Amino acid sequence: MAQYTRLEVVQQMKESGMVPLFYHEDIKVAKSVLKACYDGGARLMEFTSRGDFAIEIFNQLIKYSIEELPGMILGVGSVTDAAAASQYMLSGANFIVTPVFREDIAIVCNRRKVLWSPGCGSLTEIATAEEMGCEVVKLFPGSTYGPGFVKAIKGPQPWTSIMPTGGVSTDESNLRGWFDAGVTCVGMGSQLISKDILANKSYDELSKNVKDTLALIQTLKG
């Protein structure tokens, strides 16, 4: 069962401005990545459900988070059906992120009042997701749409909260473009948690990258 309400998750998204995301099949590496991000100041993390037996890794990871990392809000991404969403929520997922908008996932998450963030790519999809109770829309893939798309949406729908994922980097000009356009937060994967960092187990470097990126985002948000 989730430790945090969807409103608490949304508030943390707004405050921090970034949701790091990653997957690794080795629980030791997964714990080290989560701890490094936590030490860097991150209080949100999306574990992407992409590998075989990912639920088993997540079960261990969230228990570790609850016991060792107070205040860390751990959720799950790349969820593609209601059954998987339910399974992860029963394991304690605090939010669910999906690559596409699916009504069945909306229903099971709303039933438990767990935040769900669907991948949308049109104003119609975004409006439909919001009608189903979506608080924060995932713009995916962000690289396809860009900050201009966000700015255009915020014109007729200033109430819409958007989290681009894909095409977001730690570069200042990239982040400035997104936040100037009006995003609520950004999802950041390999641009933050790179293959080199994972291969070399450079967790101190990861902590510094997270700290620096969070500080930059706060500056850009003004």
Coordinates of C-alpha atoms in Angstrom, one line a residue:
M1 CA 0.0 0.0 0.0
A2 CA 1.3 3.5 -0.9
Q3 CA 2.8 5.5 1.9
Y4 CA 2.1 8.8 0.2
T5 CA -1.1 10.2 -1.1
R6 CA -1.3 11.4 -4.7
L7 CA -1.5 15.0 -3.5
E8 CA 1.7 14.6 -1.5
V9 CA 3.4 13.1 -4.6
V10 CA 2.2 16.0 -6.8
Q11 CA 3.5 18.5 -4.3
Q12 CA 6.9 16.9 -4.2
M13 CA 7.0 16.9 -8.0
K14 CA 6.2 20.6 -8.0
E15 CA 8.8 21.4 -5.3
S16 CA 11.7 19.3 -6.6
G17 CA 11.0 19.7 -10.4
M18 CA 12.7 16.4 -11.3
V19 CA 11.8 12.7 -11.2
P20 CA 14.9 10.5 -11.8
L21 CA 14.1 7.1 -13.5
F22 CA 16.0 3.9 -14.0
Y23 CA 16.0 0.2 -14.1
H24 CA 18.6 -2.4 -13.2
E25 CA 18.2 -6.1 -12.8
D26 CA 20.8 -6.3 -10.0
I27 CA 19.2 -5.3 -6.6
K28 CA 22.6 -4.2 -5.2
V29 CA 23.1 -1.7 -8.1
A30 CA 19.4 -0.6 -7.8
K31 CA 19.8 0.1 -4.1
S32 CA 23.1 2.0 -4.7
V33 CA 21.5 4.1 -7.4
L34 CA 18.5 4.9 -5.2
K35 CA 20.8 5.8 -2.3
A36 CA 23.0 8.0 -4.5
C37 CA 20.0 9.9 -5.8
Y38 CA 18.7 10.3 -2.3
D39 CA 22.0 11.6 -1.0
G40 CA 21.9 14.1 -3.9
G41 CA 18.6 15.4 -2.6
A42 CA 16.1 13.6 -4.8
R43 CA 12.9 12.6 -3.0
L44 CA 11.2 11.0 -6.0
M45 CA 12.3 8.0 -8.0
E46 CA 10.7 6.1 -10.8
F47 CA 11.7 2.5 -11.1
T48 CA 10.9 1.5 -14.7
S49 CA 9.3 -2.0 -15.1
R50 CA 11.3 -3.1 -18.1
G51 CA 13.0 -6.4 -17.3
D52 CA 12.0 -10.0 -16.4
F53 CA 11.0 -10.3 -12.7
A54 CA 11.1 -6.5 -12.3
I55 CA 8.4 -6.8 -9.6
E56 CA 10.8 -8.9 -7.5
I57 CA 13.5 -6.2 -7.7
F58 CA 10.9 -3.5 -6.9
N59 CA 9.7 -5.4 -3.8
Q60 CA 13.2 -5.4 -2.4
L61 CA 13.9 -1.9 -3.4
I62 CA 10.8 -0.3 -1.8
K63 CA 11.4 -2.2 1.4
Y64 CA 14.9 -0.8 1.5
S65 CA 13.6 2.6 0.7
I66 CA 11.1 2.5 3.6
E67 CA 13.7 1.2 6.1
E68 CA 16.7 3.3 5.1
L69 CA 15.6 6.4 3.1
P70 CA 12.9 8.3 5.0
G71 CA 11.0 10.7 2.7
M72 CA 11.9 8.9 -0.5
I73 CA 8.8 8.5 -2.7
L74 CA 9.3 5.5 -4.9
G75 CA 7.0 4.7 -7.9
V76 CA 7.0 2.6 -11.0
G77 CA 7.1 3.5 -14.7
S78 CA 6.6 1.7 -18.0
V79 CA 3.4 0.1 -16.7
T80 CA 1.2 -1.0 -19.6
D81 CA -1.9 -2.6 -18.1
A82 CA -4.2 -2.5 -15.0
A83 CA -3.0 -5.9 -13.7
A84 CA 0.6 -4.8 -13.5
A85 CA -0.4 -1.4 -12.0
S86 CA -2.4 -3.3 -9.3
Q87 CA 0.4 -5.6 -8.6
Y88 CA 2.9 -2.8 -8.1
M89 CA 0.5 -0.8 -5.9
L90 CA 0.0 -3.9 -3.7
S91 CA 3.7 -3.9 -3.3
G92 CA 3.7 -0.3 -2.2
A93 CA 4.2 1.8 -5.3
N94 CA 3.5 5.5 -4.5
F95 CA 2.8 6.4 -8.1
I96 CA 2.3 4.8 -11.5
V97 CA 3.7 6.2 -14.8
T98 CA 2.6 4.8 -18.1
P99 CA 3.9 5.2 -21.7
V100 CA 0.4 5.7 -23.0
F101 CA -3.0 6.7 -21.7
R102 CA -5.1 3.7 -20.6
E103 CA -8.5 4.0 -18.9
D104 CA -8.1 0.7 -17.2
I105 CA -5.0 1.9 -15.4
A106 CA -6.7 5.2 -14.5
I107 CA -9.5 3.3 -12.8
V108 CA -7.4 1.0 -10.7
C109 CA -5.1 3.8 -9.6
N110 CA -8.1 6.1 -8.8
R111 CA -9.7 3.4 -6.8
R112 CA -6.7 3.4 -4.4
K113 CA -6.1 7.2 -4.8
V114 CA -2.6 6.6 -6.1
L115 CA -1.1 9.1 -8.5
W116 CA -0.9 8.0 -12.1
S117 CA 0.8 9.9 -14.9
P118 CA -0.1 8.7 -18.4
G119 CA 2.0 9.3 -21.5
C120 CA 0.1 11.6 -23.8
G121 CA 0.9 13.2 -27.1
S122 CA -2.1 15.4 -28.1
L123 CA -4.3 18.0 -26.4
T124 CA -7.3 15.6 -26.8
E125 CA -5.4 12.8 -24.9
I126 CA -4.3 15.3 -22.2
A127 CA -7.9 16.6 -21.7
T128 CA -9.2 13.0 -21.6
A129 CA -6.6 12.0 -19.0
E130 CA -7.5 15.0 -16.9
E131 CA -11.2 14.2 -17.1
M132 CA -10.2 10.8 -15.7
G133 CA -8.5 12.5 -12.7
C134 CA -5.0 12.8 -13.9
E135 CA -3.0 15.4 -11.9
V136 CA 0.3 15.4 -13.9
V137 CA 0.5 14.4 -17.5
K138 CA 3.6 12.7 -18.9
L139 CA 4.6 14.2 -22.3
F140 CA 6.2 11.3 -24.1
P141 CA 8.5 11.2 -25.9
G142 CA 9.4 14.7 -25.0
S143 CA 12.1 14.9 -27.7
T144 CA 9.4 14.6 -30.3
Y145 CA 7.2 17.5 -29.0
G146 CA 9.6 19.9 -27.3
P147 CA 9.0 22.9 -25.1
G148 CA 7.0 24.7 -27.9
F149 CA 4.3 22.1 -27.6
V150 CA 4.1 22.6 -23.8
K151 CA 3.9 26.4 -24.2
A152 CA 1.1 26.0 -26.8
I153 CA -0.9 23.7 -24.5
K154 CA -0.5 26.0 -21.5
G155 CA -2.2 28.8 -23.4
P156 CA -5.7 27.3 -23.6
Q157 CA -5.1 25.0 -20.6
P158 CA -3.0 26.9 -18.0
W159 CA -4.2 24.4 -15.3
T160 CA -2.5 21.4 -17.0
S161 CA 0.6 20.0 -15.3
I162 CA 3.1 18.4 -17.6
M163 CA 6.2 16.2 -17.0
P164 CA 8.2 15.7 -20.2
T165 CA 10.2 12.5 -20.3
G166 CA 12.7 11.6 -23.1
G167 CA 14.7 14.4 -24.6
V168 CA 15.4 16.0 -21.2
S169 CA 19.1 16.5 -20.2
T170 CA 21.0 18.1 -17.4
D171 CA 22.2 20.8 -19.8
E172 CA 21.1 24.3 -18.6
S173 CA 19.7 25.4 -22.0
N174 CA 17.6 22.2 -22.3
L175 CA 16.2 22.6 -18.8
R176 CA 15.6 26.3 -19.3
G177 CA 13.6 25.6 -22.4
W178 CA 11.3 23.2 -20.6
F179 CA 10.7 25.3 -17.4
D180 CA 10.3 28.5 -19.3
A181 CA 7.6 26.7 -21.3
G182 CA 5.8 25.9 -18.0
V183 CA 6.4 22.3 -17.1
T184 CA 5.8 21.2 -13.6
C185 CA 8.7 18.8 -13.5
V186 CA 10.9 16.7 -15.8
G187 CA 11.5 12.9 -15.9
M188 CA 15.2 12.2 -16.4
G189 CA 16.8 8.8 -17.1
S190 CA 20.0 8.0 -18.9
Q191 CA 21.0 11.6 -19.2
L192 CA 21.3 11.6 -15.4
I193 CA 22.0 8.0 -14.6
S194 CA 24.3 7.1 -17.5
K195 CA 25.5 3.7 -18.6
D196 CA 29.0 4.8 -17.6
I197 CA 28.0 5.7 -14.1
L198 CA 26.3 2.3 -13.7
A199 CA 29.2 0.4 -15.3
N200 CA 31.8 2.2 -13.2
K201 CA 29.6 2.3 -10.1
S202 CA 30.3 6.0 -9.8
Y203 CA 27.7 6.7 -7.2
D204 CA 29.4 9.8 -5.7
E205 CA 29.4 11.3 -9.2
L206 CA 25.7 10.5 -9.5
S207 CA 24.9 12.1 -6.2
K208 CA 26.7 15.3 -7.3
N209 CA 24.9 15.3 -10.7
V210 CA 21.6 15.0 -8.9
K211 CA 22.4 17.7 -6.4
D212 CA 23.7 20.1 -9.2
T213 CA 20.7 19.4 -11.4
L214 CA 18.1 20.0 -8.6
A215 CA 19.9 23.2 -7.7
L216 CA 19.8 24.4 -11.3
I217 CA 16.1 23.6 -11.6
Q218 CA 15.4 25.6 -8.5
T219 CA 17.3 28.5 -10.1
L220 CA 15.4 28.2 -13.3
K221 CA 12.0 28.1 -11.5
G222 CA 13.0 31.4 -9.9

